[in-house]
GROMACS .gro file of C-alpha atoms in nm:
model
  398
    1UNK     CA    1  -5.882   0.987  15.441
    2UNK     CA    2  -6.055   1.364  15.438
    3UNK     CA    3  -5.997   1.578  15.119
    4UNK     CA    4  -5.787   1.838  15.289
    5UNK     CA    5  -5.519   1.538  15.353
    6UNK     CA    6  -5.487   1.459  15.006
    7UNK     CA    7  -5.258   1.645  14.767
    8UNK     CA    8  -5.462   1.841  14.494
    9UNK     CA    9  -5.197   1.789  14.275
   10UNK     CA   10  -5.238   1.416  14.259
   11UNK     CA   11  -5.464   1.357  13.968
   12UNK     CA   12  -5.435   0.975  13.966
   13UNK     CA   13  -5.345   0.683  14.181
   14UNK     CA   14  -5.065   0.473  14.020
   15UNK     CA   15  -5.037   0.158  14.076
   16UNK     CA   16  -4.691  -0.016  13.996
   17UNK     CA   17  -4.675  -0.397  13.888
   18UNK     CA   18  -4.366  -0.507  13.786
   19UNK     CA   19  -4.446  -0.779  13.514
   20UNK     CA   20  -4.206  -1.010  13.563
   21UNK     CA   21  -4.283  -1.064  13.952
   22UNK     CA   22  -4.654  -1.096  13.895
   23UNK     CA   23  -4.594  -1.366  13.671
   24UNK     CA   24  -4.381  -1.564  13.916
   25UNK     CA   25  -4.683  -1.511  14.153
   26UNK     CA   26  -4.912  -1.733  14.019
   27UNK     CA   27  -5.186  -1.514  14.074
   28UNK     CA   28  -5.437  -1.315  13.889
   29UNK     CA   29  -5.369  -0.940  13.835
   30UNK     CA   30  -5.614  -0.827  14.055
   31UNK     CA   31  -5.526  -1.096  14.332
   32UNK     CA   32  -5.175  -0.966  14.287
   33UNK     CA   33  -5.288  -0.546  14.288
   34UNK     CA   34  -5.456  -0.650  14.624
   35UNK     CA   35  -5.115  -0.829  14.770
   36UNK     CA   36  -4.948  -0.570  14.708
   37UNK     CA   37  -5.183  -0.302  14.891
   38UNK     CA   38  -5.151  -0.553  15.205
   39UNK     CA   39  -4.794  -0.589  15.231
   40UNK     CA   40  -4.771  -0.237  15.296
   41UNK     CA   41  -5.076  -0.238  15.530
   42UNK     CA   42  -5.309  -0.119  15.360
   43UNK     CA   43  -5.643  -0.248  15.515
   44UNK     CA   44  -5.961  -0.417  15.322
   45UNK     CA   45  -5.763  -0.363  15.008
   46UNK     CA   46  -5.973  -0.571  14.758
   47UNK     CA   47  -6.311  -0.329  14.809
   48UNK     CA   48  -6.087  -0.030  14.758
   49UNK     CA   49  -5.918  -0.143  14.474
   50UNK     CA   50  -6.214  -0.211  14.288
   51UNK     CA   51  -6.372   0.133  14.391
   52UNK     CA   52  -6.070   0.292  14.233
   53UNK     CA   53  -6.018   0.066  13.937
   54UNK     CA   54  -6.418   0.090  13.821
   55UNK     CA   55  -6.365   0.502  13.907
   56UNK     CA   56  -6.621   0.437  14.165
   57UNK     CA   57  -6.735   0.769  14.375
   58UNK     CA   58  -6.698   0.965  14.086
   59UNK     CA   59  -7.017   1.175  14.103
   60UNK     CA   60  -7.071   1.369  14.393
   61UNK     CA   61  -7.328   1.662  14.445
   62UNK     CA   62  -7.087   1.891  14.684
   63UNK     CA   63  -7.160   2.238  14.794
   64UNK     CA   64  -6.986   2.358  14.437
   65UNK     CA   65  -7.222   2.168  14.285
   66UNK     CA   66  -7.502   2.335  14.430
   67UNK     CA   67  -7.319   2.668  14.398
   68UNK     CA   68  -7.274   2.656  14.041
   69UNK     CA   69  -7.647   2.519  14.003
   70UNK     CA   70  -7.808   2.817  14.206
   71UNK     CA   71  -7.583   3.076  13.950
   72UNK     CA   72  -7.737   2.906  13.662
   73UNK     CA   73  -8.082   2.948  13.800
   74UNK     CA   74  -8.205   2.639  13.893
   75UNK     CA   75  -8.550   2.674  14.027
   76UNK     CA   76  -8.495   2.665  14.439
   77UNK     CA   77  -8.723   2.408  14.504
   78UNK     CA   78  -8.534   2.167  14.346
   79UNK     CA   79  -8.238   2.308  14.505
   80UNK     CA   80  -8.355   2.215  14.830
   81UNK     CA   81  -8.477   1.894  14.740
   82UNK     CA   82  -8.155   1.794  14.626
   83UNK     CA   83  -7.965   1.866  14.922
   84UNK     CA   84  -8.048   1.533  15.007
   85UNK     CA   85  -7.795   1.376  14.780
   86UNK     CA   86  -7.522   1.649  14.884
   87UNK     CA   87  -7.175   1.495  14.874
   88UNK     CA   88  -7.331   1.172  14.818
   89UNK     CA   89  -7.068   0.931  14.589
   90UNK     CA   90  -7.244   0.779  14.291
   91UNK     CA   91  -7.040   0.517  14.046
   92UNK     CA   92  -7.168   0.599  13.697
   93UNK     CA   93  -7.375   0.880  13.526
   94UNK     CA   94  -7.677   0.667  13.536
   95UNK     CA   95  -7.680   0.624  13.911
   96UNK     CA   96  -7.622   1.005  13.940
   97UNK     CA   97  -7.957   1.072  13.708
   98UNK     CA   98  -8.185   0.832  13.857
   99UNK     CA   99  -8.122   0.968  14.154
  100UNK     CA  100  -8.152   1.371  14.028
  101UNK     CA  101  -8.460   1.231  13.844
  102UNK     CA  102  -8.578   1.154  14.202
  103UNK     CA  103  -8.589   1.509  14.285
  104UNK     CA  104  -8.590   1.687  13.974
  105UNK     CA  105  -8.919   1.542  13.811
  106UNK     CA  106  -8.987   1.792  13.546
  107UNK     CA  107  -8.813   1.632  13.302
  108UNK     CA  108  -8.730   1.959  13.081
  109UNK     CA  109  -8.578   2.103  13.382
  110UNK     CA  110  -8.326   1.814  13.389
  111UNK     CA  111  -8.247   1.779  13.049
  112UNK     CA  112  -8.192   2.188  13.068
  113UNK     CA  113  -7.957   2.100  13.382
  114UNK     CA  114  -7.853   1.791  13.288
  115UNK     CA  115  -7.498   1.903  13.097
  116UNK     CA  116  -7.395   2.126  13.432
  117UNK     CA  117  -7.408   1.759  13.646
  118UNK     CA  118  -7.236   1.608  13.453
  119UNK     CA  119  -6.974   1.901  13.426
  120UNK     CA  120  -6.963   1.987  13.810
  121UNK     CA  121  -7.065   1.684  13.980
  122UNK     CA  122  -6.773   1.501  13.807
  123UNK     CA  123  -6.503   1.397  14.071
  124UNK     CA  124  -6.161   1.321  13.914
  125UNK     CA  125  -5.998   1.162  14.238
  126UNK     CA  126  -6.044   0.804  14.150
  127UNK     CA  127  -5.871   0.788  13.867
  128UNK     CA  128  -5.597   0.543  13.844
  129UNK     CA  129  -5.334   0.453  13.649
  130UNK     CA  130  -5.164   0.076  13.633
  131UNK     CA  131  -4.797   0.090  13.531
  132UNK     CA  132  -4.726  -0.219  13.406
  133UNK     CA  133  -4.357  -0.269  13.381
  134UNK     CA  134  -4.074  -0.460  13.209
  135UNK     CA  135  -4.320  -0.711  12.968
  136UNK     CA  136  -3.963  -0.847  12.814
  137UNK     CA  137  -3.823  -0.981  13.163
  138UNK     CA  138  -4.107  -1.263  13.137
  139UNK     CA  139  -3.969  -1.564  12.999
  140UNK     CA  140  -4.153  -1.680  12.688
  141UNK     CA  141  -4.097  -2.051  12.825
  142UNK     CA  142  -4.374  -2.245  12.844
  143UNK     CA  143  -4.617  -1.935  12.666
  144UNK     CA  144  -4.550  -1.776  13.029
  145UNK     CA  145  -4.518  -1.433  12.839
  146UNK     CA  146  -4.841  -1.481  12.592
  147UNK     CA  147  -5.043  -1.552  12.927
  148UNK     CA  148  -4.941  -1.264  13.086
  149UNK     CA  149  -4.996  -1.070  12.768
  150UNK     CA  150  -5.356  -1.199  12.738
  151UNK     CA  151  -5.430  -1.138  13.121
  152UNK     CA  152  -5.320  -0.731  13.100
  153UNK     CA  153  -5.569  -0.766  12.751
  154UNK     CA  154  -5.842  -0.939  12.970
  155UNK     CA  155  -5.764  -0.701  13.260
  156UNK     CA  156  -5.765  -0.382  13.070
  157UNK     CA  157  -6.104  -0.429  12.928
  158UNK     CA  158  -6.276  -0.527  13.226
  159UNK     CA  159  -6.139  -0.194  13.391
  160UNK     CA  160  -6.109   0.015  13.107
  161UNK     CA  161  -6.243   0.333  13.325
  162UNK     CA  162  -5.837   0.303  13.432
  163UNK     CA  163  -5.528   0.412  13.215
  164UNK     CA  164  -5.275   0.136  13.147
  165UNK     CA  165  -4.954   0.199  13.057
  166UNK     CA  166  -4.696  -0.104  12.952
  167UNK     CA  167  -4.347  -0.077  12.947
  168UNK     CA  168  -4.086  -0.266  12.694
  169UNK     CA  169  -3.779  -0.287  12.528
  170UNK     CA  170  -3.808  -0.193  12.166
  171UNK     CA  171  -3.659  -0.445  12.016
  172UNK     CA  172  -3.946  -0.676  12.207
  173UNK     CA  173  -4.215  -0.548  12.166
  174UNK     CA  174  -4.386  -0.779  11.890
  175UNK     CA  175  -4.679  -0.786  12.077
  176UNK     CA  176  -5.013  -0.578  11.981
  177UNK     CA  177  -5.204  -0.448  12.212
  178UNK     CA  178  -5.588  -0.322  12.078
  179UNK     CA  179  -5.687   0.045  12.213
  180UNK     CA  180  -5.293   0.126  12.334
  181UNK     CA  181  -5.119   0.410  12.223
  182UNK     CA  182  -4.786   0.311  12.098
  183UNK     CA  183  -4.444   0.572  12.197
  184UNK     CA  184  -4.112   0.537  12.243
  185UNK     CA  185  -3.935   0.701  12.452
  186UNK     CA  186  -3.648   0.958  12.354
  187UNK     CA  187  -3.297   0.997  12.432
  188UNK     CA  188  -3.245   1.285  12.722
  189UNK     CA  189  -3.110   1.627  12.615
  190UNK     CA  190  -2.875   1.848  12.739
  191UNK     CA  191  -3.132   2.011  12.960
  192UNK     CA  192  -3.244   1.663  13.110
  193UNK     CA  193  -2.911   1.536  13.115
  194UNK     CA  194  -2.840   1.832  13.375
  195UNK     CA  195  -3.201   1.770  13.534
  196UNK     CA  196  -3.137   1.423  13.624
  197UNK     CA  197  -2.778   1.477  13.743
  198UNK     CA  198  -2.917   1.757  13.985
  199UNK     CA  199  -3.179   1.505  14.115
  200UNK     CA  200  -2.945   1.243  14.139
  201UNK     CA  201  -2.728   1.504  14.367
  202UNK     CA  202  -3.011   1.680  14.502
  203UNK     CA  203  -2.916   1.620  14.893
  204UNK     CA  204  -2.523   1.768  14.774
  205UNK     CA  205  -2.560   2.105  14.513
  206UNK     CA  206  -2.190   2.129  14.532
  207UNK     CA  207  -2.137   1.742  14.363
  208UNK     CA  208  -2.394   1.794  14.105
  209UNK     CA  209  -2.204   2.121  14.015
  210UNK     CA  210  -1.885   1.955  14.035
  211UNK     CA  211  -1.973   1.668  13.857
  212UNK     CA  212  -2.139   1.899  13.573
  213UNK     CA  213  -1.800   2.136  13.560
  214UNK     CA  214  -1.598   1.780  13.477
  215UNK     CA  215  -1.863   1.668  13.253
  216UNK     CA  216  -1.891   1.943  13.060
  217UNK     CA  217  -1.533   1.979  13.038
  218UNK     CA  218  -1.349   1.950  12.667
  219UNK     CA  219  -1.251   1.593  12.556
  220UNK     CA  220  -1.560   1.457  12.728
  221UNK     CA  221  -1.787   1.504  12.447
  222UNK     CA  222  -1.840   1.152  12.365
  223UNK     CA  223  -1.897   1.043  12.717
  224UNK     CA  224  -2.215   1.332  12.708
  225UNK     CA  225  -2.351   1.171  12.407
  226UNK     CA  226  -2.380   0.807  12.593
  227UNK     CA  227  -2.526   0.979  12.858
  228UNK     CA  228  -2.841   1.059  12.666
  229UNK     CA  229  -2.965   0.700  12.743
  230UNK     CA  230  -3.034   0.719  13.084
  231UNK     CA  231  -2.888   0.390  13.207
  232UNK     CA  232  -2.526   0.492  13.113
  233UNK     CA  233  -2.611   0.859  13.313
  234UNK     CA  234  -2.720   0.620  13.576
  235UNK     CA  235  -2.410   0.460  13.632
  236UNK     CA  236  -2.173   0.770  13.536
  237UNK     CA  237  -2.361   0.903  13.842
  238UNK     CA  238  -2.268   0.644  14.105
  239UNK     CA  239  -1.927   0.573  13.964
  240UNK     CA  240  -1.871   0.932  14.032
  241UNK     CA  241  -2.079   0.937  14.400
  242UNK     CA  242  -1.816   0.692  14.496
  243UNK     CA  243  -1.483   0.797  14.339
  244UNK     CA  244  -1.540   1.156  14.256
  245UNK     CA  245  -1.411   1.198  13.992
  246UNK     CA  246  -1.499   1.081  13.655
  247UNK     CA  247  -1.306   0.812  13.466
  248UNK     CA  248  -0.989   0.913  13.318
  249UNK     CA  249  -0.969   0.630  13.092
  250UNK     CA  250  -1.301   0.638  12.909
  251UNK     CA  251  -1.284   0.299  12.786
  252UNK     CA  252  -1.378   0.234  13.215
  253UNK     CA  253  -1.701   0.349  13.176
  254UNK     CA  254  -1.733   0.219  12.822
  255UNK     CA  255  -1.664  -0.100  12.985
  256UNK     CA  256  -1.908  -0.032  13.269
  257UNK     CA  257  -2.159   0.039  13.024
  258UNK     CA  258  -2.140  -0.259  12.847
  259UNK     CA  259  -2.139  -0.491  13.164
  260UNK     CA  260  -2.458  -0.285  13.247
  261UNK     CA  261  -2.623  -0.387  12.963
  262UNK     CA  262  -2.535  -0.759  12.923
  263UNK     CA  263  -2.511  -0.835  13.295
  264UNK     CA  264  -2.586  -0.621  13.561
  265UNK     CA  265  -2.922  -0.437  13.509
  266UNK     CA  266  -3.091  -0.805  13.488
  267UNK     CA  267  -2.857  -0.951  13.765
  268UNK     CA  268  -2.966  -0.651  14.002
  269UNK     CA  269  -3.351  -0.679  13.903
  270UNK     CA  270  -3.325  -1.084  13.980
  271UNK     CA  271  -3.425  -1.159  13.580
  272UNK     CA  272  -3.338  -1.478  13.464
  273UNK     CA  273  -3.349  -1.405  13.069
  274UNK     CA  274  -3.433  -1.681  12.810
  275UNK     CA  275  -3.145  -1.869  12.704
  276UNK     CA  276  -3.006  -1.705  12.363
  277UNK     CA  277  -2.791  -2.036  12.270
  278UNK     CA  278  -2.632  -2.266  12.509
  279UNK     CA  279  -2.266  -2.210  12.397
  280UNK     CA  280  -2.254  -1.851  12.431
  281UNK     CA  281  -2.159  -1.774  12.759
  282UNK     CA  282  -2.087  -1.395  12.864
  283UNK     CA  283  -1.705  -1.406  12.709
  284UNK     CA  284  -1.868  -1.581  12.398
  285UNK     CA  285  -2.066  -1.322  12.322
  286UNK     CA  286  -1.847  -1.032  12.447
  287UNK     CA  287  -1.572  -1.226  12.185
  288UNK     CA  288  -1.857  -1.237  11.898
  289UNK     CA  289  -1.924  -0.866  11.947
  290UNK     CA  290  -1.537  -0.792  11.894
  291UNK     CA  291  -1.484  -0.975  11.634
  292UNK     CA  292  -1.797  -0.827  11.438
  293UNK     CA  293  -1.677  -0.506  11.527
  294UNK     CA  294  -1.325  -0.510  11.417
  295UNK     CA  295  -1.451  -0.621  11.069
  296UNK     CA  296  -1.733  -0.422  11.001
  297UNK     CA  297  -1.560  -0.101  11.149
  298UNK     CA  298  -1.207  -0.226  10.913
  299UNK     CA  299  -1.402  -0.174  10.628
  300UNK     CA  300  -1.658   0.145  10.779
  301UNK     CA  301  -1.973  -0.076  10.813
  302UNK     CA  302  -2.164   0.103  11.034
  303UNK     CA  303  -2.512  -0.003  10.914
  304UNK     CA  304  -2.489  -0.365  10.851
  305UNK     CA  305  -2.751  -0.582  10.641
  306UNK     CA  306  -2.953  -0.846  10.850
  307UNK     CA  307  -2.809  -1.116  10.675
  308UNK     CA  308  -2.454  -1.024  10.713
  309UNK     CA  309  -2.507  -0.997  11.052
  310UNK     CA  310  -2.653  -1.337  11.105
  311UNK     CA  311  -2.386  -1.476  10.881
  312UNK     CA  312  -2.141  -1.319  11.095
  313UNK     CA  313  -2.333  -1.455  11.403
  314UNK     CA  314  -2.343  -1.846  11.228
  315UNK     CA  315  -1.950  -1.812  11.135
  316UNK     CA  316  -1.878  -1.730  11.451
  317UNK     CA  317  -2.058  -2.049  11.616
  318UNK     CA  318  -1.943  -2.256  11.383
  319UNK     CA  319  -1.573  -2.200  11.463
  320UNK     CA  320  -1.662  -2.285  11.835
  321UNK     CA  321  -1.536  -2.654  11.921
  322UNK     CA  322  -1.818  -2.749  12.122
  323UNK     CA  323  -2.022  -2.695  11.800
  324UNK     CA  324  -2.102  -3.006  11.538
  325UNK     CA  325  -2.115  -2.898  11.187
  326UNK     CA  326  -2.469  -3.089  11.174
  327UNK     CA  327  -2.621  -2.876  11.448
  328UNK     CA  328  -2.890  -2.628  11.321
  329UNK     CA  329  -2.739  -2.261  11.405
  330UNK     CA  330  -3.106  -2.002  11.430
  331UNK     CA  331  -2.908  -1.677  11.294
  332UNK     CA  332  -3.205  -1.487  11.348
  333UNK     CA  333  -3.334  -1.586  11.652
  334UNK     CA  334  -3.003  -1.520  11.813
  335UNK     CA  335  -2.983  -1.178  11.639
  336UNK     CA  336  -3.337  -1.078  11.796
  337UNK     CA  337  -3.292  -1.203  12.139
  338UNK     CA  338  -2.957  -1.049  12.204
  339UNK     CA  339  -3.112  -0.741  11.998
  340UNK     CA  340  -3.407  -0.733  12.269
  341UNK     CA  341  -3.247  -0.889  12.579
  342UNK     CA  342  -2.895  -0.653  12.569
  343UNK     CA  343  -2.959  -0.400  12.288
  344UNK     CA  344  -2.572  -0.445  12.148
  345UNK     CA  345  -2.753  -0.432  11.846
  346UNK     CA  346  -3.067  -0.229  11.716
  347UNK     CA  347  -3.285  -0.230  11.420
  348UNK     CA  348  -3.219   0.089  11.254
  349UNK     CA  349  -3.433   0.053  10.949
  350UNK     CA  350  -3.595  -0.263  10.786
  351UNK     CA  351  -3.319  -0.569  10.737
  352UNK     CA  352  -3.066  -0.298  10.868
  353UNK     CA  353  -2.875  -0.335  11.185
  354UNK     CA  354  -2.574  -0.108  11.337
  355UNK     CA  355  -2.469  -0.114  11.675
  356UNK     CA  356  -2.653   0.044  11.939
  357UNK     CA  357  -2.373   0.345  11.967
  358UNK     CA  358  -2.077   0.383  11.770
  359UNK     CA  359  -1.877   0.382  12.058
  360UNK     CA  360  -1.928   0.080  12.143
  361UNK     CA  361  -1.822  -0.051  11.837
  362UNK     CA  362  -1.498   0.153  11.882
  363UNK     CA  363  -1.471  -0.017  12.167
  364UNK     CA  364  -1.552  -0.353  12.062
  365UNK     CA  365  -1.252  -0.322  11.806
  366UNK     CA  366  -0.992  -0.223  11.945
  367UNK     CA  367  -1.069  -0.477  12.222
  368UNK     CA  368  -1.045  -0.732  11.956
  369UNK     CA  369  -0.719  -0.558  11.783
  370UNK     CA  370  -0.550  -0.490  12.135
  371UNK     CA  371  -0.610  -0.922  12.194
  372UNK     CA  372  -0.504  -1.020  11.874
  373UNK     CA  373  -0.238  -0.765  11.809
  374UNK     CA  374  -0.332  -0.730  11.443
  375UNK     CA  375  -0.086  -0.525  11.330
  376UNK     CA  376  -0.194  -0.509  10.943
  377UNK     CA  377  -0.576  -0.490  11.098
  378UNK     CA  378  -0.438  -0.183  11.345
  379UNK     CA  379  -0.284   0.002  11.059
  380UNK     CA  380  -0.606  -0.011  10.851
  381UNK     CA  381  -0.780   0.061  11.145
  382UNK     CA  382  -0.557   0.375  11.181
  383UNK     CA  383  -0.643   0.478  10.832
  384UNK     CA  384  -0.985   0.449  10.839
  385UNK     CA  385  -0.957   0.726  11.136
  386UNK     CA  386  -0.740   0.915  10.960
  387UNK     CA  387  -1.031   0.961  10.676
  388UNK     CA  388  -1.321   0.992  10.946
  389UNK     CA  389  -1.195   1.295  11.157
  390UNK     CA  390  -1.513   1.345  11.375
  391UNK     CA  391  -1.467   0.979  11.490
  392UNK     CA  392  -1.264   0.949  11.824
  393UNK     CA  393  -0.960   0.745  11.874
  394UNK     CA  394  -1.047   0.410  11.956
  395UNK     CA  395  -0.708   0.305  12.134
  396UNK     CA  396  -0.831   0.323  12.482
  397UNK     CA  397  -0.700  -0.017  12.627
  398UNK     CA  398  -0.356  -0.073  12.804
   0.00000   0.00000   0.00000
C-alpha cells in the first residue's frame, strides 16, 4: 500500500479482539490477531502483524529527512553518502545508528546530528493499538478468565512498543493489570446525548430532529437522565426507528431497559454468563429486585448497607421452596455477580450499595405494589412522594 493511499489522519492501526471469543478459540493471542487478518483476506498476515506490533519500519531516512538535515548544516559529503539509506525502513534506533555510523564516521558529527534522526527520521505509521474487549464475558470456570488475564499480561510485555487498551464492567474489574492506566468511563451529556442521536440518524436529519423535539419535550426529563448511559440511548433509538414515536408509557422503556440489562445485551452478544445461583431464574431475580425495592424505597433507603443487602438477598432465598434450610446461601457472591454481570446494583461507596438509577427502583416498586396490591404499602408509598417532590410518580403500570 503507497503512502498517498493511506489516510494521514490515521495515527494507529487498531486491532479489535473481543475477549470472550478469543478465549473460546483455543488459541494464542497472536495465533488469534493473525485469524482474524485472514478471514477478511488479508494476505501473509503473521509477518505483518509482527512488523506492526514490534513498530517495525519505524525509522526511515525520506527526502524530509534529508531536507531538514541540509537546513541544519550537515556537512554535504555526508549528505550524499547517506542517500544510500534514503527511505530505507529500520526497526529500532540502534539499527538506524549503525547504519548512519556507516556513513557518518566522525563521530562528533553524529552525536551533533544525532537528536535531528531521531526527531525526523521517526515514522509514526506503525503504531498500533489492541482493543481488547469485554474481559467480564469470560467465564471464570475452570480459571478460563485468570488465563486469559495472564496471556493479555504475557502479551503486552512482549509487544509493549503497542498500546493496549482493556475493556470491563466496573463492578468486575478485580483484576490488576501492572503498567495500565486505570479510567472509567463517564455518563454522556447533553451535548453527546444529541451527538450520538444525530449519528444514530445520520442517513435521516429530519428523525434525529424529530426524535430530539419529543425528547426534549416537558415531562420527559427523567427519560433524558437514563439516557446518559449509552445502552438505554441505544435502545430509545431503535424503539423509536421502528415506532416513531417515543413511549407514552415510560414504564415501556423502563421495562426495555431493564430486559436490556439482565437479558438481551448478553443474549445478542452470544455470552453465556456464570451461573449466579441455580434457583434464580430471570422472574426470580426480577421478583428479588421488587421486593428489595418496595422495602427499601417504603422506608427512603436509597443507599443501602452491604449487609442489608445480602440479608435481603439470603431472606429472599430462603423463602423459595426449592431451597433446604441446611443449604449454604453465598450473600456476597450473589451480590457481586449480579452487581458485575447486570449492574441492578452498584457500589456507590465502600460497604454501600443503591441501585444503579433511582428509576429503576421506582420501577421495581411499584411493580411489586401493583402485584401484591398492598394497599397499606401503596399509601406509605404515596406519602413518601408526597415528602420527596423532585421524585417522579412511580405508578406507571396498568
Amino acid at each position: 500500500m503507497s503512502d498517498n493511499n493511506i489516510d494521514k489522519k490515521l495515527t494507529q492501526i487498531p486491532i479489535f479482539v473481543p475477549l470472550r471469543s478469543f478465549a473460546e478459540s483455543g488459541l494464542s493471542l497472536f495465533e488469534f490477531i493473525v485469524r482474524q487478518f485472514k478471514i477478511c483476506n488479508f494476505p501473509d498476515a503473521g509477518p505483518f502483524i509482527e512488523t506492526i506490533l514490534r513498530k517495525r519500519g519505524n525509522f526511515k531516512l525520506t527526502p524530509q529527512v534529508f531536507a531538514r538535515l541540509k537546513e541544519n548544516n550537515l556537512p554535504k559529503k555526508y549528505l550524499s553518502k547517506l542517500k544510500n539509506l534514503e527511505n530505507k525502513e529500520f526497526s529500532t534506533e540502534e539499527e538506524l545508528f549503525t547504519n548512519v555510523q556507516t556513513f557518518v564516521d566522525d563521530n562528533k558529527i553524529f552525536e551533533e546530528y544525532k537528536a535531528l534522526f531521531l526527531r525526523y527520521a521517526k515514522n509514526e505509521k506503525w503504531k498500533t493499538i489492541i482493543l481488547c474487549d469485554g474481559l467480564d464475558e469470560v467465564p471464570k470456570k475452570e480459571d478460563k478468565r485468570q488465563k486469559i488475564i495472564q496471556e493479555l499480561i504475557d502479551f503486552s510485555n512482549e509487544f509493549e512498543e503497542s498500546q493496549f487498551v482493556i475493556t470491563c464492567r466496573i463492578a468486575a474489574s478485580e483484576y490488576h493489570f501492572e503498567g495500565f492506566t486505570y479510567v472509567e468511563i463517564a455518563d454522556f451529556d447533553e451535548k453527546q446525548i444529541a451527538s450520538f442521536i444525530r449519528n444514530w440518524f445520520m442517513n435521516s436529519s429530519s428523525l434525529a430532529n424529530n426524535f430530539l423535539e419529543e425528547f426534549g419535550k416537558i415531562g420527559n426529563e427523567r427519560l433524558r437522565d437514563l439516557a446518559r448511559t449509552p445502552l438505554i440511548l441505544t435502545l430509545l433509538c431503535i424503539s423509536y426507528e421502528n415506532t416513531l414515536e417515543l413511549p407514552i408509557r415510560r414504564s415501556e422503556i423502563y421495562k426495555e431497559a431493564l430486559d436490556a440489562l439482565l437479558v438481551r445485551w448478553s443474549a445478542t452478544r452470544g455470552i453465556k454468563r456464570d451461573e449466579i445461583y441455580n434457583h434464580l431464574s430471570l422472574g426470580r431475580k426480577q421478583q428479588m429486585f421488587a421486593r428489595i425495592a418496595a422495602e427499601t424505597f417504603q422506608k427512603s433507603q436509597y443507599l443501602i448497607k452491604q449487609e442489608v443487602l445480602e440479608e435481603k438477598i439470603i431472606k429472599y432465598l430462603r423463602n423459595l421452596p426449592q431451597v433446604s434450610m441446611d443449604e449454604e446461601i453465598n450473600g456476597t457472591a450473589i451480590l457481586k455477580a449480579i452487581e458485575s454481570q447486570h449492574g441492578i446494583f452498584v457500589e456507590r461507596a465502600q460497604g454501600i450499595y443503591s441501585f444503579s438509577h433511582l428509576t429503576f427502583q421506582e420501577y421495581y416498586a411499584a411493580k411489586y405494589i401493583y402485584e401484591h396490591l398492598d394497599k397499606d404499602m401503596l399509601n406509605k408509598a404515596a406519602g413518601r412522594q408526597k415528602s420527596f417532590a423532585s421524585l417522579p410518580t412511580i405508578f406507571l403500570l396498568p
